Amino acid sequence: MKLQNHCGTMEPSAKKAKIQPSSKKIIIRLCDAFIRTDGNIICPVIKAENSIRVLYKLEKGSLLKILQDVGRQNELIYQDIELKSVTDNRKIQGNLFIEYLASKSINLELNKYKEELLSKLTEISNVKDILIHNVEDKSKMIPQPIISDSDFEMHKLELCSKRLSEMSEESTARPDLVIAADNIKSQLEDLKDHYTRFAILSQNGKGKSFILNLLMLLTADNEDEYRENNANLKLPEDIPQNTTLESLSEIHLTNLPDVVKGYVKSILEKKQDTNQDTNQDFHTVVTPVCQLLNSDLETGTSSASFSDISKYFSEKKGLDIEPYILPQKAMLGSYESTTKCIIHLRYGTVYQMRVDYFEEKELQNQLFELVTLNEKETSSDMNEDIKEKAIECLKARFEILTQQNISENAELLESLSSPEDIKLSEEVQQFAGKTELYFGKGNNSAQDRLALKDVLKTFTPSQDDNFEQYQRKIAAVKKIVVYLPSKILHGGKEILEMPGTDDSDPMATHSIKNALEDVDAVILISDFSFKIVEKEVKDMLTESTFLSKFLSNPNDYKLMLLSYPEKNQGFQYRKDSSRQIIKLEQEEQKKRKEELKMMTKLIRMDAISEDIERNIITSYILPVLHTSILSQPGPEHEVLTKHDIFLRRTGILNLINLSNEYVASKHRSTYDDVYTELSRFKDEITEGMTAEDAKCILNLLSNKEVKKIREPELTRKNEHLLIDLKKELDNLLNMWVTKEVTKMLQETIEHAKEKWEKEKHKVTSISLYNPYFYGKNPTAKVRLFNVFFDSPVKEEIFSMIKDKIELCLQKYKEKTILLFTEELNSLLTIEEKPTVSSDFVGKIINSQLDDALK
């Protein structure tokens, strides 16, 4: 079996030749080369699939064979290979060093060696950019591009999945390889669809869009990558006529733009959930919502503006560049929030965007809250500041969406008795509930980017005469997702660019609060420090669901307090400022202490735990400086080495590495589950079955006649098992709730009464606890829970109940596996094929059973 080579666990050993007196040692340093983006900027990130280091880690045997073959062609005898690193905290960091023996008279032609090596590498991998040097020893290290941990793990799993699929077609494969390959493929798809969300939070005008634009520019795929990555792209027009949604081939679906693929999947899932017909024509359903981005735009002005970035660092010139993709502040309308609605940024090989609008009923229900908030019984119990902001927000949306001035028509509000009484404008009704899909052809990166940038402008303040029309669309937007070919997003990251938190745009407040309920990390941007950040930003953070989740489970979340001070002259560093930027490190340590003190004060704790402190990231970021340095001319690794003292202190590389590590940690349990599954296939074939027998099982189970006859009976038997399980659980819970839980609650109530008498003076405003508006109101000075109780309810009782429940579930699993085994063996006996054991069946369906029982 060769699966272990893909998983990086076993490699063939190469015999070393003895050093002869007439031989000399040659050391070749082999590295991933940095490539430049279309703005002539060195990209600090590389995809795992393009890396020679990853090839060494995951397919060392294949790489060794190539190194040996190419060595022989150049009169070199292979000796050894080592991945050497100055640090040990990253799996794939460092330089590769290859040792050869050669005749003392040989004059190695590195260019010829490199050409032959690349030719061999491209036959087995996507590696196409490498750097080769002949060095005297292994201490001469050079910088290399960053590979995200999550990208590395995903690439490893994809290699394993591919190998499993190949093995399932071989005569010596295990009988369950086909099923295992499908399972792992499904898990990979789930991983790709599960994003780790980073929300960017700040007041208006702090540079969120500008910073994101620089990061996207810094890590963008260049034109060659863009065309190559989209070589197999299929547009909706390429799908054959009379193709139904259900009959779309996997190849067609895989190669469609992400927004189209997601739209098709959502329709199929919705129709399956409601048992509707899924045999709709693809073009009838999809084509009307699609719009091809205009690819005939002039790109010269935008490209020219990027060419001056290098002068910021080298010539002390200011930075004046075109926005890369996201709209930024302009002179006209600069008093407005640039971002009007939340934009979700994800990685995609082609520039594309999906816009979803609220359904008409959803908009009516949202606007009807105005009536509820004005009712007398509500007004006396709600915090006035919260209520005032809510009413202001809803009035603004009401007037935009209905074209009725509710501020000047008090009778209108009183006439509304239900959400259905609210009449949206005709224009809003036309796009309510609709979806819009935009995508490029994938032939020209600059043209597709500029076309998408123009579309994004329509969802921001504009001097366009039709801005009132855009306002109506903005007010009705449910979600905007933009896919960009920028590697900082690669590996499962999603960045949420949000409106500012201040009062310049009250319509945005509600969407920001909602977004903070469902993010994994918050990146809070300030000018100089979180300690002196604006009050409304602190309030938004402290009132958010995110912060309460973070404080409860700090290891599952990240809070990044980033200061972006580059607009200030004192934080603009140039090539002669090395001494000044070194001092920034000391200032950053002082700043961190102050910011942690401020956080302790905000969350009303005497001290924060080590877990909370570890997961609060504080840093200065200098994206302009970083981008300008990576725009300097010369060999890429020499530029990075020469200006390393600056690059290590801009905060950008640290931000990229920390976010990569965090995303990988979020998926670690899933990775481990898949690796556990894969480890089962390292053993030789058991059960005495051939691949042909395994295919027979699959054919039997997919046969319509067999399904029709056997499935109903199998379902009936399984339902009996479920009925028995439910009875056991009911008896168990009734007994324990009646005895132990009731007793525990009675004791807790008595204790709460005593504690209330001692602590009730701390409650200063009952209205703060009213859950009516936005549900939680965490602005309370003291949470009622802490007033009544010392600690959470006694966990040991629930732990015992959980153990007993799990025992019942385990018995059910064993009975189910036995039932399925008997059913499968009865079918195999009819076909005169070898039978299988319950252990065999259990291995295949165990994970699905666990998921179902959760």
Coordinates of N, CA and C in Angstrom, one line a residue, residues 52 90 272 301 334 353 370 400 436 477 552 574 585 643 674 762 764:
I52 N 7.3 23.1 -2.9 CA 8.3 22.0 -2.8 C 8.4 21.4 -1.4
R90 N 6.6 25.2 13.4 CA 5.8 25.1 12.2 C 6.3 23.8 11.4
Q272 N -35.6 19.4 -1.8 CA -35.6 18.1 -1.1 C -36.2 18.2 0.3
T301 N -5.0 52.8 -15.8 CA -5.0 53.7 -14.7 C -4.8 53.0 -13.3
S334 N -17.6 62.1 2.1 CA -16.6 61.6 3.1 C -17.1 61.5 4.5
M353 N -19.5 37.5 -7.1 CA -20.3 38.0 -6.0 C -21.7 37.5 -6.0
L370 N -41.4 48.9 14.7 CA -41.7 50.3 15.0 C -43.0 50.4 15.8
I400 N -37.2 54.5 3.4 CA -36.6 54.1 2.1 C -37.3 52.9 1.5
E436 N -28.9 37.8 -6.8 CA -28.1 38.2 -8.0 C -26.8 37.6 -7.9
V477 N -30.9 44.4 1.5 CA -29.9 43.4 1.3 C -29.9 42.5 2.6
S552 N -16.6 32.9 27.9 CA -17.0 31.6 28.4 C -16.1 30.5 27.9
R574 N 10.5 54.9 7.1 CA 11.1 54.7 5.8 C 12.4 53.9 5.9
E585 N 8.7 48.0 19.1 CA 8.5 46.8 19.8 C 8.3 47.0 21.3
H643 N 15.4 43.8 4.3 CA 14.5 44.7 5.1 C 13.8 43.9 6.2
V674 N -10.7 12.4 10.4 CA -10.4 11.8 9.0 C -9.1 11.0 9.0
K762 N -27.5 45.5 44.6 CA -26.7 45.8 43.4 C -27.5 46.0 42.1
T764 N -29.7 48.1 40.0 CA -30.0 49.5 40.0 C -31.1 49.9 39.0

